mmCIF file of C-alpha atoms in Angstrom:
data_model
loop_
_atom_site.group_PDB
_atom_site.id
_atom_site.type_symbol
_atom_site.label_atom_id
_atom_site.label_comp_id
_atom_site.label_asym_id
_atom_site.label_seq_id
_atom_site.Cartn_x
_atom_site.Cartn_y
_atom_site.Cartn_z
ATOM 1 C CA GLN A 11 0.000 0.000 0.000
ATOM 2 C CA VAL A 12 1.097 3.551 -0.679
ATOM 3 C CA GLN A 13 1.081 6.301 1.920
ATOM 4 C CA LEU A 14 0.812 9.916 0.822
ATOM 5 C CA VAL A 15 1.639 13.051 2.814
ATOM 6 C CA GLU A 16 0.763 16.476 1.440
ATOM 7 C CA SER A 17 2.412 19.709 2.498
ATOM 8 C CA GLY A 18 2.776 23.292 1.365
ATOM 9 C CA GLY A 19 -0.683 24.627 2.005
ATOM 10 C CA GLY A 20 -1.372 27.857 3.816
ATOM 11 C CA LEU A 21 -2.848 31.320 3.627
ATOM 12 C CA VAL A 22 -2.044 33.394 0.561
ATOM 13 C CA GLN A 23 -3.362 36.647 -0.856
ATOM 14 C CA PRO A 24 -5.235 36.746 -4.163
ATOM 15 C CA GLY A 25 -2.766 36.717 -7.033
ATOM 16 C CA GLY A 26 -0.204 34.859 -4.979
ATOM 17 C CA SER A 27 1.415 31.467 -5.428
ATOM 18 C CA LEU A 28 1.881 28.256 -3.505
ATOM 19 C CA ARG A 29 3.583 24.980 -4.260
ATOM 20 C CA LEU A 30 2.062 21.844 -2.835
ATOM 21 C CA SER A 31 4.066 18.668 -2.383
ATOM 22 C CA CYS A 32 2.921 15.091 -2.016
ATOM 23 C CA ALA A 33 5.473 12.606 -0.769
ATOM 24 C CA ALA A 34 4.740 8.949 -1.409
ATOM 25 C CA SER A 35 6.088 6.003 0.532
ATOM 26 C CA GLY A 36 5.468 2.287 0.665
ATOM 27 C CA THR A 37 5.188 -0.063 -2.278
ATOM 28 C CA ILE A 38 5.194 2.286 -5.229
ATOM 29 C CA PHE A 39 4.893 0.811 -8.657
ATOM 30 C CA SER A 40 6.056 2.589 -11.737
ATOM 31 C CA PHE A 41 3.655 3.770 -14.413
ATOM 32 C CA ASN A 42 1.236 5.082 -11.836
ATOM 33 C CA THR A 43 -1.080 8.053 -12.096
ATOM 34 C CA MET A 44 -0.770 10.847 -9.573
ATOM 35 C CA GLY A 45 -3.402 13.460 -9.118
ATOM 36 C CA TRP A 46 -4.429 16.489 -7.134
ATOM 37 C CA TYR A 47 -8.016 16.985 -6.081
ATOM 38 C CA ARG A 48 -9.687 19.604 -3.927
ATOM 39 C CA GLN A 49 -12.750 19.938 -1.791
ATOM 40 C CA ALA A 50 -14.235 23.239 -0.717
ATOM 41 C CA PRO A 51 -16.688 23.486 2.195
ATOM 42 C CA GLY A 52 -20.104 22.226 1.183
ATOM 43 C CA LYS A 53 -18.884 21.030 -2.196
ATOM 44 C CA GLN A 54 -17.898 17.704 -3.673
ATOM 45 C CA ARG A 55 -14.290 16.744 -4.181
ATOM 46 C CA GLU A 56 -13.155 17.660 -7.674
ATOM 47 C CA LEU A 57 -10.233 16.906 -9.911
ATOM 48 C CA VAL A 58 -7.624 19.639 -10.223
ATOM 49 C CA ALA A 59 -4.832 17.974 -12.198
ATOM 50 C CA ILE A 60 -3.456 14.543 -12.915
ATOM 51 C CA LEU A 61 -0.181 13.236 -14.273
ATOM 52 C CA THR A 62 -0.665 10.022 -16.195
ATOM 53 C CA SER A 63 1.533 6.961 -16.070
ATOM 54 C CA VAL A 64 3.463 8.320 -19.045
ATOM 55 C CA ASP A 65 3.706 11.804 -17.532
ATOM 56 C CA ILE A 66 1.052 13.482 -19.606
ATOM 57 C CA PRO A 67 -0.637 16.215 -17.570
ATOM 58 C CA ASN A 68 -4.337 16.915 -17.623
ATOM 59 C CA TYR A 69 -5.958 19.890 -15.947
ATOM 60 C CA ALA A 70 -9.398 20.986 -14.956
ATOM 61 C CA ASP A 71 -10.526 23.936 -17.045
ATOM 62 C CA PHE A 72 -10.608 26.246 -14.033
ATOM 63 C CA VAL A 73 -6.850 25.874 -13.418
ATOM 64 C CA LYS A 74 -5.486 25.737 -16.950
ATOM 65 C CA GLY A 75 -2.698 28.236 -17.392
ATOM 66 C CA ARG A 76 -2.387 28.816 -13.634
ATOM 67 C CA PHE A 77 -1.450 25.454 -12.100
ATOM 68 C CA THR A 78 1.277 23.007 -13.094
ATOM 69 C CA ILE A 79 1.595 19.407 -11.959
ATOM 70 C CA SER A 80 4.961 17.689 -11.980
ATOM 71 C CA ARG A 81 6.780 14.841 -10.314
ATOM 72 C CA ASP A 82 10.245 13.870 -9.139
ATOM 73 C CA ASN A 83 10.468 10.088 -9.405
ATOM 74 C CA ALA A 84 13.741 9.973 -7.505
ATOM 75 C CA LYS A 85 12.009 11.550 -4.510
ATOM 76 C CA ASN A 86 8.642 9.826 -5.055
ATOM 77 C CA THR A 87 7.093 13.264 -4.852
ATOM 78 C CA VAL A 88 4.493 15.027 -6.947
ATOM 79 C CA TYR A 89 4.062 18.785 -6.940
ATOM 80 C CA LEU A 90 1.351 21.267 -7.735
ATOM 81 C CA GLN A 91 2.580 24.748 -8.538
ATOM 82 C CA MET A 92 -0.321 27.148 -8.128
ATOM 83 C CA ASN A 93 -0.062 30.687 -9.496
ATOM 84 C CA SER A 94 -2.532 33.549 -9.806
ATOM 85 C CA LEU A 95 -4.593 32.173 -6.967
ATOM 86 C CA VAL A 96 -8.125 33.422 -6.461
ATOM 87 C CA PRO A 97 -10.467 33.086 -3.471
ATOM 88 C CA GLU A 98 -12.366 30.341 -5.319
ATOM 89 C CA ASP A 99 -9.259 28.168 -5.074
ATOM 90 C CA THR A 100 -9.760 27.949 -1.314
ATOM 91 C CA ALA A 101 -10.143 24.271 -0.425
ATOM 92 C CA VAL A 102 -8.480 21.259 1.085
ATOM 93 C CA TYR A 103 -6.169 19.812 -1.537
ATOM 94 C CA TYR A 104 -5.676 16.056 -1.680
ATOM 95 C CA CYS A 105 -3.137 13.927 -3.445
ATOM 96 C CA LYS A 106 -4.117 10.582 -4.986
ATOM 97 C CA TYR A 107 -2.057 7.648 -6.230
ATOM 98 C CA THR A 108 -3.648 5.255 -8.683
ATOM 99 C CA ARG A 109 -2.328 2.153 -10.361
ATOM 100 C CA GLY A 110 -4.776 -0.328 -11.737
ATOM 101 C CA VAL A 111 -7.374 -1.005 -9.083
ATOM 102 C CA GLU A 112 -5.158 0.319 -6.305
ATOM 103 C CA ALA A 113 -5.773 3.840 -5.062
ATOM 104 C CA SER A 114 -4.492 5.804 -2.068
ATOM 105 C CA TRP A 115 -5.327 9.268 -0.763
ATOM 106 C CA GLY A 116 -3.401 11.659 1.387
ATOM 107 C CA GLN A 117 -4.843 13.463 4.386
ATOM 108 C CA GLY A 118 -5.078 16.803 2.596
ATOM 109 C CA THR A 119 -3.577 20.246 3.028
ATOM 110 C CA GLN A 120 -5.587 23.439 3.464
ATOM 111 C CA VAL A 121 -5.193 26.253 0.960
ATOM 112 C CA THR A 122 -6.850 29.551 1.818
ATOM 113 C CA VAL A 123 -6.810 32.473 -0.599
ATOM 114 C CA SER A 124 -7.875 35.654 1.120
ATOM 115 C CA SER A 125 -6.844 39.234 1.585
#
């Protein structure tokens, strides 16, 4: 099983940037898909960005051009660079590992965009 730990969240002003990290440990198989999701209060969890098993990124329309997903395989870490943040980006951000039928979630990190 894979364990995921997110970090990097916090309070940022509108227009600011944050970089989230998700460190994976345990039995990690190659050619996995890593993704970032978010959940705002009172809303369902939604996809933000994923990085496929062949490192092709896919983004939700609401973050295209602002967020970038990447990974460092040597560190078993996936990142989410978030720029031009707006209050609507406020949510708990979760990391997800998927390979075949196996899936693991992290505990989440809070991102608050407010002046």
